[in-house]
Amino acid sequence: MADSLVFEDVTFSYKRSDGKNAQILKQLSFTIKAGEFVSVIGPSGSGKSTLFRLISGLETQDEGKIFMNGEAMKNRLGHIGYMAQKDGLLPWLTVLDNAALPLKLKGLYGKEAQKDVMEQLERFGLKGFEENFPHELSGGMRQRVSFLRALLSGSELLLLDEPFSALDAVTKMVMQEWLLEQWTEMEKTILFITHDVEEALFLSDRILIFSETPVERLGEITVPLGRPRTVSDLKNPAFTMLKEKLLMDLKKMVTI
Ligand code: ADP
Ligand code: MG
């Protein structure tokens, strides 16, 4: 498999309000292969969202290199499907306009594209809601519009930052299974931030763990479950044991 994303000795720090430099990443290196589903887990404030902002080009590293598909692209913004923690939908735009935003921004929203977006909306269970506004939708539906918008960016790499953390348990489960179906069908590479250990294990091929700040090396777990996965895999003893271990590891990292 080709490399989708490579971090090579990446260092990032920001200036705190007291003027001191706070380092978040210290010569961090890791690789994500094309087509992988990788979760990123770690205590809040450890720098997970910052990692996504670096990947998408919203922040710039102090040192080191970030490669996408083998290229050290300077301007990655617009080349990555980024779904932020809050769904990020614009309240004054309809479902259709929100979903089609990346195409409009690129000037690619002609008749053909319009037809394509309508078809995708149907596939995503949003038919009949094209002209509704985000506040008229359920949480799961808003997440699907947001996900569709990330997809329509055309990027092979999707960054999803705690997309399901605000959903109730049942909707979350349904969305997780739905996401796995989309991922399998579309052959995308997904990086997925979560603080939910079970979610990370259920979805991922690998889990990367932020265990210290600044992060010099990410912990890594390969999930020993086949695919396709269903809810019943959550009862698999290997799964339960790994979940307990991961929870214990994370518990050690939390200071209260
Ligand atoms: P996580 O997503 O793991 O909860 P974040 O990546 O959001 O953590 O943030 C890590 C810490 O770095 C937070 O305390 C955040 O406020 C801080 N931080 C990151 N980038 C900046 C920045 N450019 N300016 C100010 N603070 C920042
Ligand atoms: Mg975050």
Coordinates of N, CA, C and O in Angstrom, one line a residue, residues 15-188:
K15 N 2.6 30.1 20.9 CA 2.9 31.0 21.9 C 1.8 31.1 22.9 O 0.7 31.4 22.5
R16 N 2.0 30.8 24.1 CA 1.0 30.9 25.1 C 0.7 32.3 25.5 O 1.5 33.2 25.2
S17 N -0.4 32.6 26.2 CA -0.8 34.0 26.5 C 0.3 34.6 27.4 O 0.4 35.9 27.4
D18 N 1.0 33.8 28.2 CA 2.0 34.4 29.1 C 3.4 34.6 28.3 O 4.4 34.9 28.9
G19 N 3.3 34.4 27.0 CA 4.5 34.7 26.1 C 5.4 33.5 26.0 O 6.3 33.5 25.2
K20 N 5.2 32.5 26.8 CA 6.1 31.3 26.7 C 5.7 30.4 25.5 O 4.6 30.4 25.1
N21 N 6.7 29.6 25.0 CA 6.4 28.7 24.0 C 5.9 27.4 24.5 O 6.5 26.8 25.4
A22 N 4.8 26.9 24.0 CA 4.4 25.6 24.4 C 4.5 24.6 23.3 O 3.9 24.8 22.2
Q23 N 5.3 23.6 23.5 CA 5.6 22.6 22.4 C 4.5 21.5 22.5 O 4.3 21.0 23.6
I24 N 4.0 21.2 21.3 CA 3.0 20.1 21.3 C 3.5 18.9 20.6 O 3.4 17.8 21.1
L25 N 4.2 19.1 19.5 CA 4.8 17.9 18.8 C 6.3 18.2 18.8 O 6.8 19.3 18.5
K26 N 7.1 17.1 19.1 CA 8.5 17.2 19.1 C 9.1 16.1 18.2 O 9.1 15.0 18.5
Q27 N 9.6 16.6 17.0 CA 10.2 15.7 16.0 C 9.4 14.4 15.9 O 9.9 13.3 15.9
L28 N 8.1 14.6 15.7 CA 7.2 13.4 15.6 C 7.2 12.9 14.2 O 7.0 13.6 13.2
S29 N 7.3 11.5 14.1 CA 7.2 10.9 12.8 C 6.2 9.8 12.9 O 6.1 9.0 13.9
F30 N 5.4 9.6 11.8 CA 4.5 8.5 11.7 C 4.0 8.4 10.3 O 4.1 9.4 9.5
T31 N 3.4 7.3 9.9 CA 2.9 7.1 8.5 C 1.5 6.5 8.5 O 1.2 5.6 9.3
I32 N 0.7 7.0 7.6 CA -0.6 6.4 7.4 C -0.7 5.9 6.0 O -0.4 6.6 5.1
K33 N -1.0 4.6 5.9 CA -1.1 4.0 4.5 C -2.4 4.3 3.9 O -3.4 4.5 4.5
A34 N -2.4 4.3 2.5 CA -3.6 4.6 1.8 C -4.6 3.5 2.1 O -4.3 2.3 2.1
G35 N -5.8 3.9 2.4 CA -6.9 3.0 2.6 C -7.1 2.6 4.1 O -8.0 1.9 4.4
E36 N -6.2 3.0 4.9 CA -6.3 2.6 6.3 C -7.4 3.4 7.1 O -7.7 4.6 6.7
F37 N -7.9 2.8 8.1 CA -8.7 3.6 9.1 C -8.0 3.6 10.4 O -7.7 2.6 11.0
V38 N -7.5 4.8 10.7 CA -6.7 4.9 11.9 C -7.3 5.9 12.9 O -7.7 7.0 12.5
S39 N -7.5 5.5 14.2 CA -8.0 6.4 15.2 C -6.9 7.0 16.0 O -5.8 6.4 16.1
V40 N -7.1 8.2 16.5 CA -6.2 8.9 17.3 C -6.9 9.2 18.6 O -8.0 9.7 18.7
I41 N -6.2 8.7 19.7 CA -6.9 8.8 21.0 C -5.9 9.4 22.0 O -4.7 9.3 21.8
G42 N -6.4 10.0 23.0 CA -5.5 10.6 24.0 C -6.3 11.6 24.9 O -7.4 12.0 24.5
P43 N -5.7 12.0 26.0 CA -6.4 12.9 26.9 C -6.7 14.2 26.2 O -6.0 14.6 25.3
S44 N -7.7 14.9 26.7 CA -8.1 16.2 26.1 C -7.0 17.2 26.4 O -6.3 17.2 27.4
G45 N -6.7 18.0 25.4 CA -5.6 19.0 25.5 C -4.3 18.5 25.1 O -3.3 19.2 25.2
S46 N -4.2 17.2 24.6 CA -2.9 16.6 24.3 C -2.4 17.0 22.9 O -1.2 16.8 22.6
G47 N -3.3 17.6 22.1 CA -2.8 18.1 20.8 C -3.4 17.3 19.6 O -2.9 17.5 18.5
K48 N -4.5 16.6 19.8 CA -5.1 15.8 18.7 C -5.6 16.7 17.6 O -5.3 16.5 16.4
S49 N -6.4 17.7 18.0 CA -7.0 18.6 17.0 C -5.9 19.4 16.3 O -6.0 19.8 15.2
T50 N -4.9 19.8 17.1 CA -3.7 20.5 16.5 C -3.1 19.7 15.4 O -2.7 20.2 14.4
L51 N -3.0 18.4 15.6 CA -2.4 17.5 14.6 C -3.3 17.6 13.3 O -2.7 17.7 12.2
F52 N -4.6 17.6 13.4 CA -5.4 17.8 12.3 C -5.3 19.1 11.6 O -5.3 19.2 10.4
R53 N -5.1 20.2 12.4 CA -4.9 21.5 11.8 C -3.6 21.6 11.1 O -3.5 22.3 10.0
L54 N -2.6 20.8 11.6 CA -1.3 20.8 10.8 C -1.5 20.0 9.5 O -1.0 20.5 8.5
I55 N -2.2 18.9 9.6 CA -2.4 18.1 8.4 C -3.1 18.9 7.3 O -2.8 18.9 6.1
S56 N -4.1 19.6 7.8 CA -5.0 20.4 6.8 C -4.3 21.7 6.3 O -4.9 22.3 5.4
G57 N -3.2 22.1 7.0 CA -2.6 23.3 6.6 C -3.1 24.5 7.3 O -2.7 25.7 6.9
L58 N -4.0 24.4 8.3 CA -4.5 25.5 9.0 C -3.4 26.1 10.0 O -3.4 27.2 10.4
E59 N -2.5 25.2 10.3 CA -1.3 25.6 11.1 C -0.1 25.1 10.3 O -0.1 24.2 9.5
T60 N 1.1 25.8 10.6 CA 2.3 25.4 9.9 C 3.3 24.9 11.0 O 3.5 25.5 12.0
Q61 N 4.0 23.8 10.7 CA 5.0 23.2 11.6 C 6.2 24.1 11.7 O 6.5 24.9 10.7
D62 N 6.9 24.1 12.8 CA 8.1 24.8 13.0 C 9.3 24.1 12.2 O 10.1 24.8 11.6
E63 N 9.3 22.8 12.3 CA 10.3 22.0 11.7 C 9.7 20.7 11.2 O 8.7 20.3 11.7
G64 N 10.4 20.1 10.3 CA 10.0 18.8 9.8 C 9.1 18.9 8.5 O 8.8 20.0 8.0
K65 N 8.8 17.7 8.0 CA 8.0 17.7 6.8 C 6.8 16.9 6.9 O 6.7 15.9 7.6
I66 N 5.7 17.3 6.1 CA 4.5 16.6 6.1 C 4.2 16.2 4.6 O 4.2 17.1 3.8
F67 N 4.1 15.0 4.3 CA 3.9 14.5 2.9 C 2.5 13.9 2.8 O 2.1 13.2 3.6
M68 N 1.9 14.3 1.7 CA 0.6 13.7 1.3 C 0.8 13.0 0.0 O 1.2 13.7 -1.0
N69 N 0.4 11.8 -0.1 CA 0.7 11.0 -1.3 C 2.1 11.2 -1.9 O 2.2 11.4 -3.1
G70 N 3.0 11.2 -1.0 CA 4.4 11.3 -1.4 C 4.9 12.7 -1.7 O 6.1 13.0 -2.0
E71 N 4.0 13.7 -1.7 CA 4.4 15.1 -2.0 C 4.4 16.0 -0.8 O 3.4 15.9 0.0
A72 N 5.4 16.8 -0.7 CA 5.4 17.8 0.4 C 4.6 19.0 0.0 O 5.2 20.1 -0.3
M73 N 3.3 18.9 0.0 CA 2.4 20.0 -0.5 C 2.4 21.1 0.5 O 2.2 20.9 1.7
K74 N 2.7 22.3 0.0 CA 2.7 23.5 0.9 C 1.3 23.9 1.3 O 0.9 24.1 2.4
N75 N 0.4 23.9 0.2 CA -0.9 24.4 0.5 C -1.9 23.2 0.4 O -2.4 22.8 -0.6
R76 N -2.1 22.6 1.6 CA -3.0 21.4 1.7 C -4.4 21.8 1.9 O -5.3 20.9 1.7
L77 N -4.6 23.0 2.3 CA -6.0 23.4 2.6 C -6.8 23.3 1.3 O -6.4 23.7 0.2
G78 N -8.0 22.7 1.4 CA -8.8 22.5 0.2 C -8.5 21.1 -0.5 O -9.2 20.7 -1.4
H79 N -7.5 20.5 0.0 CA -7.2 19.1 -0.6 C -7.5 18.0 0.4 O -7.1 16.9 0.2
I80 N -8.1 18.4 1.5 CA -8.4 17.4 2.6 C -9.8 17.6 3.0 O -10.3 18.7 3.1
G81 N -10.5 16.4 3.2 CA -11.8 16.4 3.7 C -11.7 16.5 5.2 O -11.3 15.6 5.9
Y82 N -12.2 17.6 5.8 CA -12.0 17.9 7.2 C -13.4 18.0 7.9 O -14.1 18.9 7.5
M83 N -13.7 17.1 8.8 CA -15.0 17.2 9.5 C -14.7 17.5 10.9 O -14.1 16.7 11.7
A84 N -15.0 18.8 11.3 CA -14.7 19.2 12.7 C -15.7 18.6 13.7 O -16.7 18.1 13.4
Q85 N -15.3 18.7 15.0 CA -16.0 18.1 16.1 C -17.5 18.6 16.1 O -18.4 17.8 16.1
K86 N -17.7 19.9 16.0 CA -19.1 20.4 15.8 C -19.3 20.2 14.3 O -18.3 20.4 13.5
D87 N -20.5 19.9 13.9 CA -20.6 19.6 12.5 C -20.2 20.7 11.5 O -19.9 20.4 10.4
G88 N -20.1 21.9 12.0 CA -19.6 23.0 11.2 C -20.5 23.4 10.0 O -20.0 24.0 9.1
L89 N -21.7 23.0 10.0 CA -22.6 23.4 8.9 C -23.0 24.9 9.1 O -23.1 25.4 10.2
L90 N -23.1 25.5 8.0 CA -23.5 26.9 8.0 C -25.0 27.1 8.2 O -25.8 26.6 7.4
P91 N -25.5 27.7 9.3 CA -26.9 27.6 9.6 C -27.8 28.3 8.6 O -29.0 28.0 8.5
W92 N -27.2 29.3 7.8 CA -28.0 30.0 6.9 C -28.1 29.4 5.5 O -28.7 29.9 4.6
L93 N -27.4 28.2 5.4 CA -27.4 27.5 4.1 C -28.3 26.2 4.2 O -28.3 25.6 5.3
T94 N -28.9 25.9 3.1 CA -29.7 24.6 3.1 C -28.8 23.4 3.2 O -27.6 23.6 3.0
V95 N -29.4 22.3 3.4 CA -28.6 21.0 3.3 C -27.8 20.9 2.0 O -26.6 20.6 2.0
L96 N -28.5 21.1 0.9 CA -27.9 21.0 -0.4 C -26.7 22.0 -0.5 O -25.6 21.6 -1.0
D97 N -27.0 23.3 -0.1 CA -25.9 24.3 -0.3 C -24.7 24.0 0.7 O -23.6 24.2 0.3
N98 N -25.0 23.5 1.9 CA -23.9 23.1 2.8 C -23.1 22.0 2.2 O -21.9 22.1 2.2
A99 N -23.8 21.0 1.7 CA -23.0 19.8 1.1 C -22.2 20.2 -0.1 O -21.1 19.8 -0.2
A100 N -22.8 21.1 -0.9 CA -22.1 21.4 -2.1 C -21.0 22.5 -2.0 O -20.4 22.9 -3.0
L101 N -20.9 23.0 -0.8 CA -19.9 24.1 -0.5 C -18.5 23.9 -1.1 O -18.0 24.8 -1.8
P102 N -17.9 22.8 -0.9 CA -16.5 22.6 -1.5 C -16.5 22.7 -3.0 O -15.6 23.3 -3.5
L103 N -17.6 22.3 -3.6 CA -17.6 22.3 -5.1 C -17.8 23.8 -5.5 O -17.2 24.3 -6.5
K104 N -18.7 24.5 -4.8 CA -18.9 25.9 -5.1 C -17.6 26.7 -5.0 O -17.3 27.6 -5.8
L105 N -16.9 26.5 -3.9 CA -15.7 27.2 -3.6 C -14.6 27.0 -4.7 O -13.8 27.8 -5.0
K106 N -14.7 25.8 -5.3 CA -13.7 25.5 -6.3 C -14.3 25.9 -7.7 O -13.6 25.6 -8.7
G107 N -15.5 26.4 -7.7 CA -16.1 26.8 -9.0 C -16.5 25.6 -9.8 O -16.5 25.6 -11.1
L108 N -16.8 24.5 -9.2 CA -17.1 23.2 -9.9 C -18.5 22.8 -9.8 O -18.9 21.7 -9.9
Y109 N -19.4 23.8 -9.5 CA -20.8 23.4 -9.2 C -21.7 23.7 -10.4 O -22.5 24.7 -10.4
G110 N -21.5 22.9 -11.5 CA -22.4 23.1 -12.6 C -23.6 22.1 -12.5 O -23.8 21.6 -11.5
K111 N -24.3 22.0 -13.6 CA -25.5 21.1 -13.7 C -25.2 19.7 -13.3 O -25.9 19.0 -12.5
E112 N -24.1 19.2 -13.8 CA -23.7 17.8 -13.6 C -23.4 17.5 -12.1 O -23.9 16.6 -11.5
A113 N -22.6 18.5 -11.5 CA -22.3 18.4 -10.1 C -23.5 18.4 -9.2 O -23.7 17.7 -8.2
Q114 N -24.5 19.3 -9.6 CA -25.7 19.4 -8.9 C -26.5 18.0 -8.8 O -26.9 17.6 -7.8
K115 N -26.5 17.4 -10.0 CA -27.1 16.1 -10.1 C -26.4 15.1 -9.2 O -27.1 14.3 -8.4
D116 N -25.1 15.1 -9.2 CA -24.3 14.2 -8.4 C -24.6 14.4 -6.9 O -24.7 13.5 -6.2
V117 N -24.6 15.7 -6.5 CA -24.8 16.0 -5.1 C -26.2 15.5 -4.6 O -26.3 14.9 -3.6
M118 N -27.2 15.7 -5.5 CA -28.5 15.2 -5.2 C -28.6 13.7 -5.0 O -29.2 13.2 -4.1
E119 N -27.8 13.0 -5.9 CA -27.8 11.5 -5.8 C -27.1 11.1 -4.5 O -27.5 10.2 -3.8
Q120 N -26.0 11.8 -4.1 CA -25.3 11.5 -2.9 C -26.2 11.7 -1.7 O -26.2 10.9 -0.7
L121 N -26.9 12.8 -1.7 CA -27.8 13.1 -0.6 C -28.8 12.0 -0.4 O -29.1 11.6 0.8
E122 N -29.3 11.4 -1.5 CA -30.2 10.3 -1.4 C -29.5 9.1 -0.8 O -30.1 8.4 0.1
R123 N -28.3 8.8 -1.3 CA -27.6 7.7 -0.7 C -27.3 7.8 0.8 O -27.2 6.9 1.5
F124 N -27.2 9.1 1.2 CA -26.9 9.3 2.6 C -28.2 9.5 3.5 O -28.2 10.0 4.6
G125 N -29.3 9.1 2.9 CA -30.6 9.1 3.6 C -31.1 10.6 3.9 O -31.7 10.8 4.9
L126 N -30.8 11.5 3.0 CA -31.2 12.9 3.2 C -32.1 13.3 2.1 O -32.4 14.5 2.0
K127 N -32.6 12.4 1.3 CA -33.6 12.8 0.3 C -34.8 13.4 0.9 O -35.3 12.9 1.9
G128 N -35.3 14.5 0.3 CA -36.4 15.2 0.8 C -36.1 16.3 1.8 O -36.9 17.1 2.2
F129 N -34.8 16.3 2.2 CA -34.3 17.3 3.2 C -33.4 18.4 2.5 O -32.8 19.2 3.2
E130 N -33.3 18.3 1.2 CA -32.3 19.2 0.5 C -32.5 20.6 0.8 O -31.5 21.4 0.9
E131 N -33.8 21.0 0.9 CA -34.0 22.5 1.1 C -34.2 22.8 2.6 O -34.5 24.0 2.9
N132 N -34.0 21.8 3.5 CA -34.1 22.1 4.9 C -32.8 22.8 5.4 O -31.8 22.7 4.8
F133 N -33.0 23.5 6.6 CA -31.8 24.1 7.2 C -31.3 23.2 8.3 O -32.0 22.4 8.8
P134 N -30.0 23.3 8.6 CA -29.4 22.4 9.6 C -30.2 22.3 10.9 O -30.3 21.2 11.4
H135 N -30.8 23.4 11.4 CA -31.4 23.3 12.7 C -32.7 22.4 12.6 O -33.3 22.0 13.6
E136 N -33.1 22.1 11.4 CA -34.3 21.3 11.2 C -34.0 19.8 11.2 O -34.9 19.0 11.0
L137 N -32.7 19.4 11.3 CA -32.3 18.1 11.1 C -31.9 17.4 12.5 O -31.6 18.2 13.4
S138 N -32.0 16.1 12.6 CA -31.5 15.4 13.8 C -30.0 15.5 13.8 O -29.3 15.8 12.8
G139 N -29.4 15.1 14.9 CA -27.9 15.1 15.1 C -27.2 14.2 14.1 O -26.2 14.6 13.4
G140 N -27.8 13.0 13.9 CA -27.2 12.0 13.0 C -27.3 12.5 11.5 O -26.3 12.4 10.7
M141 N -28.4 13.2 11.2 CA -28.5 13.8 9.8 C -27.5 14.9 9.6 O -26.9 15.0 8.5
R142 N -27.3 15.7 10.6 CA -26.3 16.8 10.4 C -25.0 16.3 10.2 O -24.2 16.8 9.4
Q143 N -24.6 15.2 11.0 CA -23.3 14.6 10.8 C -23.1 14.0 9.4 O -22.1 14.1 8.8
R144 N -24.2 13.5 8.9 CA -24.1 12.9 7.5 C -23.9 14.0 6.5 O -23.2 13.8 5.5
V145 N -24.6 15.1 6.6 CA -24.4 16.3 5.7 C -22.9 16.7 5.8 O -22.2 16.9 4.8
S146 N -22.4 16.8 7.0 CA -21.1 17.3 7.3 C -20.1 16.3 6.6 O -19.1 16.7 6.0
F147 N -20.4 15.0 6.8 CA -19.5 14.0 6.2 C -19.5 14.0 4.7 O -18.5 14.0 4.0
L148 N -20.7 14.2 4.1 CA -20.8 14.4 2.7 C -20.0 15.6 2.2 O -19.3 15.5 1.2
R149 N -20.1 16.6 2.9 CA -19.3 17.8 2.5 C -17.8 17.5 2.5 O -17.1 17.9 1.6
A150 N -17.4 16.8 3.5 CA -15.9 16.4 3.6 C -15.6 15.5 2.4 O -14.5 15.7 1.8
L151 N -16.5 14.6 2.0 CA -16.3 13.7 0.9 C -16.2 14.5 -0.4 O -15.4 14.2 -1.3
L152 N -17.1 15.5 -0.5 CA -17.2 16.3 -1.8 C -16.0 17.2 -2.0 O -15.8 17.8 -3.1
S153 N -15.1 17.3 -1.0 CA -13.9 18.0 -1.2 C -13.0 17.2 -2.2 O -12.0 17.8 -2.7
G154 N -13.4 16.0 -2.4 CA -12.7 15.2 -3.4 C -11.4 14.5 -2.9 O -10.7 13.8 -3.6
S155 N -11.1 14.7 -1.6 CA -9.9 14.2 -1.0 C -10.0 12.7 -0.8 O -11.0 12.2 -0.4
E156 N -8.8 12.1 -0.9 CA -8.7 10.7 -0.6 C -8.5 10.5 0.9 O -8.9 9.5 1.5
L157 N -8.0 11.6 1.6 CA -7.8 11.5 3.0 C -8.9 12.3 3.8 O -9.1 13.5 3.5
L158 N -9.5 11.7 4.7 CA -10.6 12.3 5.5 C -10.1 12.4 6.9 O -9.7 11.4 7.5
L159 N -10.3 13.6 7.5 CA -9.9 13.8 8.9 C -11.2 14.1 9.6 O -12.0 15.0 9.4
L160 N -11.5 13.2 10.6 CA -12.8 13.3 11.3 C -12.5 13.6 12.8 O -11.9 12.7 13.4
D161 N -12.8 14.7 13.3 CA -12.5 15.1 14.7 C -13.7 14.9 15.6 O -14.6 15.7 15.6
E162 N -13.6 13.8 16.3 CA -14.7 13.5 17.3 C -16.1 13.7 16.7 O -17.0 14.3 17.3
P163 N -16.4 13.1 15.5 CA -17.6 13.4 14.8 C -18.9 12.9 15.5 O -19.9 13.6 15.4
F164 N -18.7 11.9 16.3 CA -20.0 11.3 16.9 C -20.1 11.6 18.4 O -20.9 11.0 19.1
S165 N -19.2 12.4 18.9 CA -19.1 12.5 20.4 C -20.4 13.2 21.0 O -20.7 13.0 22.2
A166 N -21.2 13.9 20.2 CA -22.3 14.6 20.7 C -23.6 13.8 20.5 O -24.7 14.2 20.9
L167 N -23.5 12.6 19.9 CA -24.7 11.8 19.6 C -25.0 10.8 20.7 O -24.2 10.4 21.5
D168 N -26.3 10.5 20.8 CA -26.7 9.5 21.8 C -26.2 8.1 21.4 O -25.8 7.9 20.3
A169 N -26.1 7.2 22.4 CA -25.4 5.9 22.2 C -25.9 5.2 21.0 O -25.2 4.6 20.3
V170 N -27.3 5.1 20.8 CA -27.8 4.3 19.7 C -27.5 4.9 18.4 O -27.0 4.3 17.5
T171 N -27.7 6.2 18.2 CA -27.4 6.9 17.0 C -26.0 6.8 16.7 O -25.6 6.6 15.5
K172 N -25.1 6.9 17.7 CA -23.7 6.7 17.5 C -23.3 5.4 16.9 O -22.6 5.3 15.9
M173 N -23.9 4.3 17.5 CA -23.7 3.0 17.0 C -24.1 2.9 15.5 O -23.3 2.3 14.7
V174 N -25.3 3.4 15.2 CA -25.8 3.3 13.8 C -24.8 4.1 12.9 O -24.5 3.6 11.8
M175 N -24.4 5.3 13.3 CA -23.5 6.1 12.5 C -22.1 5.4 12.3 O -21.5 5.5 11.3
Q176 N -21.6 4.7 13.4 CA -20.3 4.0 13.2 C -20.4 2.9 12.2 O -19.5 2.8 11.3
E177 N -21.5 2.2 12.2 CA -21.7 1.1 11.2 C -21.8 1.7 9.8 O -21.2 1.2 8.8
W178 N -22.5 2.8 9.8 CA -22.7 3.5 8.5 C -21.4 4.0 8.0 O -21.1 3.9 6.8
L179 N -20.6 4.6 8.8 CA -19.3 5.1 8.4 C -18.4 4.0 7.9 O -17.7 4.2 6.9
L180 N -18.4 2.9 8.5 CA -17.6 1.7 8.0 C -18.0 1.3 6.7 O -17.2 1.0 5.8
E181 N -19.3 1.3 6.4 CA -19.8 0.9 5.1 C -19.3 1.9 4.0 O -18.9 1.5 3.0
Q182 N -19.4 3.2 4.4 CA -19.0 4.3 3.4 C -17.5 4.1 3.1 O -17.0 4.2 2.0
W183 N -16.7 3.9 4.2 CA -15.3 3.8 4.1 C -14.9 2.6 3.2 O -14.0 2.7 2.3
T184 N -15.6 1.5 3.4 CA -15.3 0.3 2.6 C -15.6 0.5 1.1 O -14.8 0.2 0.2
E185 N -16.8 1.1 0.9 CA -17.2 1.3 -0.4 C -16.4 2.4 -1.2 O -16.1 2.2 -2.4
M186 N -16.0 3.4 -0.5 CA -15.3 4.5 -1.2 C -13.8 4.4 -1.2 O -13.1 5.3 -1.8
E187 N -13.2 3.5 -0.5 CA -11.8 3.3 -0.5 C -11.0 4.6 -0.1 O -10.1 5.0 -0.8
K188 N -11.5 5.2 0.9 CA -10.8 6.4 1.4 C -9.9 6.0 2.6 O -9.9 4.9 3.1

